[in-house]
Amino acid sequence: MRIAELESRTGLGRHALRFYEREGLLTGVRRGANNYRDYPESAVRDATLLQQLQSLGFSLKEIGEVLAAMRAKSIDCAQGALLMAQKRAAVDAQIAQLRQVSKVLAREQQRLQERAAQHLQSKTPTPASASGPGPGSNRPR
């Protein structure tokens, strides 16, 4: 199939498809006499899986390993489940780390808001000076 059909069937753009091909994630691509790319039917499955795994946080290297194992038929459901459990543990660790960062940011935000409020209070004019220059003043308004 031509790249336009693969784009249509996967929702991926041609630049992304070419990139994935260069990275070895889409394989079996042949060139016709006209030098156009001819993608195999398996490219639809691979590109769709690639998108799903990428949206789950898998790196391109990890995706390449999964696709290679699938092509070699050396991955089964138990191994797939283990892979998902490992990725989930990594995501959970990342979430915990981000929660810690969020707490630090919240404390710093609170500290800065308090300092800003104190600074604003010290700059608040007294009622006598708040009225500005008197009627005969030469200072511009």
Coordinates of C-alpha atoms in Angstrom, one line a residue:
M1 CA 0.0 0.0 0.0
R2 CA 1.2 3.5 -0.6
I3 CA 2.0 6.0 2.1
A4 CA -1.3 7.9 1.6
E5 CA -3.3 4.8 2.4
L6 CA -1.2 4.0 5.4
E7 CA -1.7 7.6 6.6
S8 CA -5.5 7.3 6.2
R9 CA -5.7 3.9 7.9
T10 CA -3.5 4.8 10.9
G11 CA -4.0 8.6 11.4
L12 CA -0.2 9.1 11.3
G13 CA 1.4 11.6 9.0
R14 CA 3.8 10.8 6.3
H15 CA 6.7 12.4 8.1
A16 CA 6.0 10.3 11.2
L17 CA 5.7 7.1 9.1
R18 CA 9.0 7.8 7.3
F19 CA 10.7 8.5 10.6
Y20 CA 9.4 5.2 12.1
E21 CA 10.7 3.5 9.0
R22 CA 14.1 5.1 9.3
E23 CA 14.2 4.0 13.0
G24 CA 13.4 0.4 12.0
L25 CA 10.0 0.4 13.7
L26 CA 8.1 -0.1 10.4
T27 CA 9.7 -2.9 8.4
G28 CA 9.0 -4.8 5.2
V29 CA 8.7 -1.5 3.2
R30 CA 9.7 -2.1 -0.4
R31 CA 10.4 0.4 -3.2
G32 CA 8.7 0.0 -6.5
A33 CA 10.3 0.8 -9.9
N34 CA 9.0 4.3 -9.5
N35 CA 10.8 4.5 -6.1
Y36 CA 7.6 4.9 -4.2
R37 CA 7.3 3.2 -0.8
D38 CA 5.1 0.1 -0.8
Y39 CA 4.0 -0.7 2.8
P40 CA 2.9 -4.3 3.7
E41 CA -0.4 -4.8 5.5
S42 CA 1.5 -5.5 8.7
A43 CA 2.5 -1.8 8.7
V44 CA -1.1 -0.9 9.8
R45 CA -0.9 -3.2 12.8
D46 CA 2.7 -2.1 13.7
A47 CA 1.9 1.6 13.3
T48 CA -1.3 1.3 15.4
L49 CA 0.5 -0.6 18.1
L50 CA 3.4 1.9 18.0
Q51 CA 0.9 4.7 18.6
Q52 CA -0.7 2.9 21.5
L53 CA 2.6 2.0 23.2
Q54 CA 3.9 5.5 22.7
S55 CA 0.7 7.0 24.3
L56 CA 1.4 4.6 27.3
G57 CA 4.8 6.1 27.8
F58 CA 7.0 3.5 26.1
S59 CA 10.2 4.9 24.5
L60 CA 10.9 4.2 20.9
K61 CA 13.6 1.8 22.0
E62 CA 11.1 -0.2 24.1
I63 CA 8.6 -0.1 21.3
G64 CA 11.3 -1.4 18.9
E65 CA 11.9 -4.3 21.3
V66 CA 8.2 -5.2 21.5
L67 CA 7.7 -5.0 17.8
A68 CA 10.9 -7.2 17.2
A69 CA 9.6 -9.8 19.7
M70 CA 6.2 -9.8 18.1
R71 CA 7.7 -10.3 14.6
A72 CA 9.9 -13.1 15.9
K73 CA 6.8 -14.5 17.7
S74 CA 8.9 -14.7 20.9
I75 CA 6.5 -12.8 23.1
D76 CA 3.4 -14.3 24.7
C77 CA 0.6 -12.9 26.8
A78 CA 2.4 -13.6 30.1
Q79 CA 5.5 -11.6 28.8
G80 CA 3.2 -8.8 27.6
A81 CA 1.6 -8.7 31.0
L82 CA 5.0 -8.5 32.7
L83 CA 6.1 -5.7 30.4
M84 CA 2.9 -3.8 31.2
A85 CA 3.5 -4.3 34.9
Q86 CA 7.0 -3.0 34.6
K87 CA 5.9 0.0 32.7
R88 CA 3.1 0.6 35.3
A89 CA 5.7 0.4 38.1
A90 CA 7.9 3.0 36.3
V91 CA 4.9 5.3 35.8
D92 CA 3.8 4.9 39.5
A93 CA 7.4 5.9 40.5
Q94 CA 7.3 8.9 38.2
I95 CA 3.9 9.9 39.7
A96 CA 5.3 9.7 43.2
Q97 CA 8.3 11.9 42.2
L98 CA 6.0 14.4 40.5
R99 CA 3.9 14.6 43.6
Q100 CA 7.0 15.5 45.6
V101 CA 7.9 18.2 43.1
S102 CA 4.4 19.5 43.3
K103 CA 4.6 19.8 47.1
V104 CA 7.9 21.7 46.9
L105 CA 6.4 24.0 44.3
A106 CA 3.3 24.6 46.5
R107 CA 5.4 25.5 49.5
E108 CA 7.5 27.9 47.4
Q109 CA 4.4 29.4 45.9
Q110 CA 2.9 30.0 49.4
R111 CA 6.1 31.5 50.6
L112 CA 6.3 33.9 47.7
Q113 CA 2.6 34.9 48.0
E114 CA 3.2 35.7 51.7
R115 CA 6.2 37.8 50.9
A116 CA 4.3 39.6 48.1
A117 CA 1.5 40.4 50.5
Q118 CA 4.0 41.7 53.1
H119 CA 5.7 43.8 50.5
L120 CA 2.4 45.2 49.3
Q121 CA 1.4 46.1 52.9
S122 CA 4.6 48.0 53.5
K123 CA 4.0 50.0 50.3
T124 CA 0.4 50.9 51.1
P125 CA 0.1 54.6 51.5
T126 CA -1.3 56.2 54.6
P127 CA -4.7 58.0 54.3
A128 CA -3.0 61.4 54.4
S129 CA -0.6 60.7 51.6
A130 CA -3.1 58.7 49.6
S131 CA -5.0 61.7 48.4
G132 CA -2.0 62.8 46.2
P133 CA -0.7 66.3 45.6
G134 CA -2.8 69.2 46.8
P135 CA -4.7 71.6 44.5
G136 CA -1.9 74.1 44.1
S137 CA 0.8 71.6 43.4
N138 CA 2.9 71.9 40.3
R139 CA 3.5 68.2 40.1
P140 CA 2.0 66.6 37.0
R141 CA -0.8 64.1 37.6

